């Protein structure tokens, strides 16, 4: 297996390239759905959101640190994002979609291999 390189590649691109190399076919940023999911796999009734840890407020994550200045603004902003993510996921799940969230920190060099392997296992189990 070739190592997955993450240099200068957007996180969602890394996941797409990996899935493509494993034979998965998908749609990108489908605007018909709330939240414009990064990856839509109709055959697996699944949508993958690749979330930045800061913007989406990844709980207990070292990359989610509220800035010391304008703290109130950031707390508000990120809480709204979290709330919106939850609502969108609920809406999509109601329509029968499986929602898979991959956090940016799960794509760091020490985690990426297991994250992508797990993702493929999850998807294969859904087929
Ligand atoms: Zn994180």
Short mmCIF file of C-alpha atoms and ligand atoms in Angstrom, two decimals:
data_model
loop_
_atom_site.label_atom_id
_atom_site.label_comp_id
_atom_site.label_asym_id
_atom_site.label_seq_id
_atom_site.Cartn_x
_atom_site.Cartn_y
_atom_site.Cartn_z
CA UNK A 1 0.00 0.00 0.00
CA UNK A 2 1.39 3.36 -0.91
CA UNK A 3 1.54 5.95 1.83
CA UNK A 4 -1.02 8.67 1.65
CA UNK A 5 0.56 12.07 1.46
CA UNK A 6 -1.22 15.07 2.81
CA UNK A 7 1.10 17.90 1.83
CA UNK A 8 -0.81 20.87 0.45
CA UNK A 9 -3.85 18.79 -0.29
CA UNK A 10 -7.20 19.74 1.10
CA UNK A 11 -8.47 17.17 3.61
CA UNK A 12 -11.59 16.36 1.57
CA UNK A 13 -9.41 15.81 -1.51
CA UNK A 14 -7.29 13.27 0.38
CA UNK A 15 -10.40 11.30 1.29
CA UNK A 16 -11.81 11.51 -2.25
CA UNK A 17 -8.57 10.34 -3.86
CA UNK A 18 -8.30 7.43 -1.48
CA UNK A 19 -11.89 6.32 -2.03
CA UNK A 20 -11.48 6.67 -5.80
CA UNK A 21 -8.35 4.51 -5.70
CA UNK A 22 -10.39 1.86 -3.88
CA UNK A 23 -13.03 1.88 -6.60
CA UNK A 24 -15.65 4.03 -4.87
CA UNK A 25 -17.53 6.47 -7.06
CA UNK A 26 -19.08 9.59 -5.60
CA UNK A 27 -20.42 13.07 -6.16
CA UNK A 28 -18.67 16.12 -4.75
CA UNK A 29 -20.19 19.05 -2.83
CA UNK A 30 -23.71 18.19 -3.85
CA UNK A 31 -25.62 21.44 -3.52
CA UNK A 32 -28.98 19.68 -3.46
CA UNK A 33 -28.37 18.65 0.14
CA UNK A 34 -28.05 20.76 3.26
CA UNK A 35 -24.43 21.37 4.19
CA UNK A 36 -23.18 20.55 0.68
CA UNK A 37 -21.67 17.22 1.72
CA UNK A 38 -18.05 16.84 0.59
CA UNK A 39 -18.62 13.32 -0.68
CA UNK A 40 -21.92 11.66 -1.60
CA UNK A 41 -22.01 7.92 -2.23
CA UNK A 42 -25.50 7.13 -3.50
CA UNK A 43 -24.80 3.41 -3.78
CA UNK A 44 -23.98 3.31 -0.07
CA UNK A 45 -26.69 5.79 0.89
CA UNK A 46 -23.87 7.66 2.60
CA UNK A 47 -22.55 11.16 2.86
CA UNK A 48 -19.16 12.09 4.16
CA UNK A 49 -18.45 15.43 5.74
CA UNK A 50 -14.79 16.27 6.20
CA UNK A 51 -14.83 18.80 9.03
CA UNK A 52 -12.19 21.26 10.13
CA UNK A 53 -11.69 20.83 13.88
CA UNK A 54 -11.82 24.55 14.62
CA UNK A 55 -14.78 25.64 12.49
CA UNK A 56 -16.93 22.70 13.40
CA UNK A 57 -15.91 22.64 17.06
CA UNK A 58 -14.38 19.19 17.43
CA UNK A 59 -14.99 18.32 21.08
CA UNK A 60 -11.90 17.55 23.20
CA UNK A 61 -9.62 18.11 20.24
CA UNK A 62 -6.32 19.94 20.56
CA UNK A 63 -7.00 21.73 17.28
CA UNK A 64 -10.19 23.24 18.62
CA UNK A 65 -9.01 26.14 20.76
CA UNK A 66 -11.13 29.25 21.13
CA UNK A 67 -8.95 32.33 20.57
CA UNK A 68 -8.12 34.42 23.62
CA UNK A 69 -9.27 37.60 21.92
CA UNK A 70 -12.87 38.10 20.79
CA UNK A 71 -13.66 35.00 22.79
CA UNK A 72 -17.39 35.65 22.96
CA UNK A 73 -17.63 36.12 19.20
CA UNK A 74 -15.85 32.83 18.54
CA UNK A 75 -17.81 30.87 21.12
CA UNK A 76 -21.03 32.13 19.52
CA UNK A 77 -19.88 31.49 16.00
CA UNK A 78 -18.64 27.97 16.60
CA UNK A 79 -21.71 27.01 18.67
CA UNK A 80 -23.88 28.09 15.76
CA UNK A 81 -21.83 25.96 13.39
CA UNK A 82 -22.16 22.95 15.70
CA UNK A 83 -25.91 23.48 15.98
CA UNK A 84 -26.27 23.80 12.19
CA UNK A 85 -24.20 20.65 11.60
CA UNK A 86 -26.47 18.73 13.99
CA UNK A 87 -29.66 19.95 12.34
CA UNK A 88 -28.39 19.17 8.86
CA UNK A 89 -27.28 15.69 9.88
CA UNK A 90 -30.67 15.01 11.48
CA UNK A 91 -32.47 16.20 8.36
CA UNK A 92 -30.38 13.98 6.11
CA UNK A 93 -30.67 10.96 8.40
CA UNK A 94 -34.43 11.36 8.32
CA UNK A 95 -34.23 10.97 4.55
CA UNK A 96 -32.33 7.73 4.98
CA UNK A 97 -28.74 8.89 4.56
CA UNK A 98 -25.87 7.60 6.68
CA UNK A 99 -23.81 10.51 7.82
CA UNK A 100 -20.10 9.94 8.28
CA UNK A 101 -17.99 12.70 9.75
CA UNK A 102 -14.24 12.70 9.33
CA UNK A 103 -12.33 15.25 11.37
CA UNK A 104 -9.29 16.99 9.98
CA UNK A 105 -7.21 15.75 12.93
CA UNK A 106 -8.01 12.16 11.92
CA UNK A 107 -6.13 12.83 8.69
CA UNK A 108 -2.87 13.83 10.35
CA UNK A 109 0.10 11.61 9.41
CA UNK A 110 -0.13 9.40 12.53
CA UNK A 111 -3.87 8.73 12.13
CA UNK A 112 -4.61 8.86 8.43
CA UNK A 113 -3.99 5.22 7.54
CA UNK A 114 -6.32 3.83 10.19
CA UNK A 115 -8.94 6.52 9.51
CA UNK A 116 -9.15 5.66 5.83
CA UNK A 117 -9.12 1.91 6.43
CA UNK A 118 -11.94 2.29 8.95
CA UNK A 119 -13.90 4.39 6.48
CA UNK A 120 -13.70 1.70 3.81
CA UNK A 121 -14.81 -0.92 6.35
CA UNK A 122 -17.78 1.22 7.37
CA UNK A 123 -18.82 1.76 3.78
CA UNK A 124 -18.47 -1.89 2.83
CA UNK A 125 -20.64 -2.84 5.77
CA UNK A 126 -23.37 -0.53 4.47
CA UNK A 127 -23.49 -1.89 0.94
ZN1 LIG B 1 -10.07 17.26 15.78
#
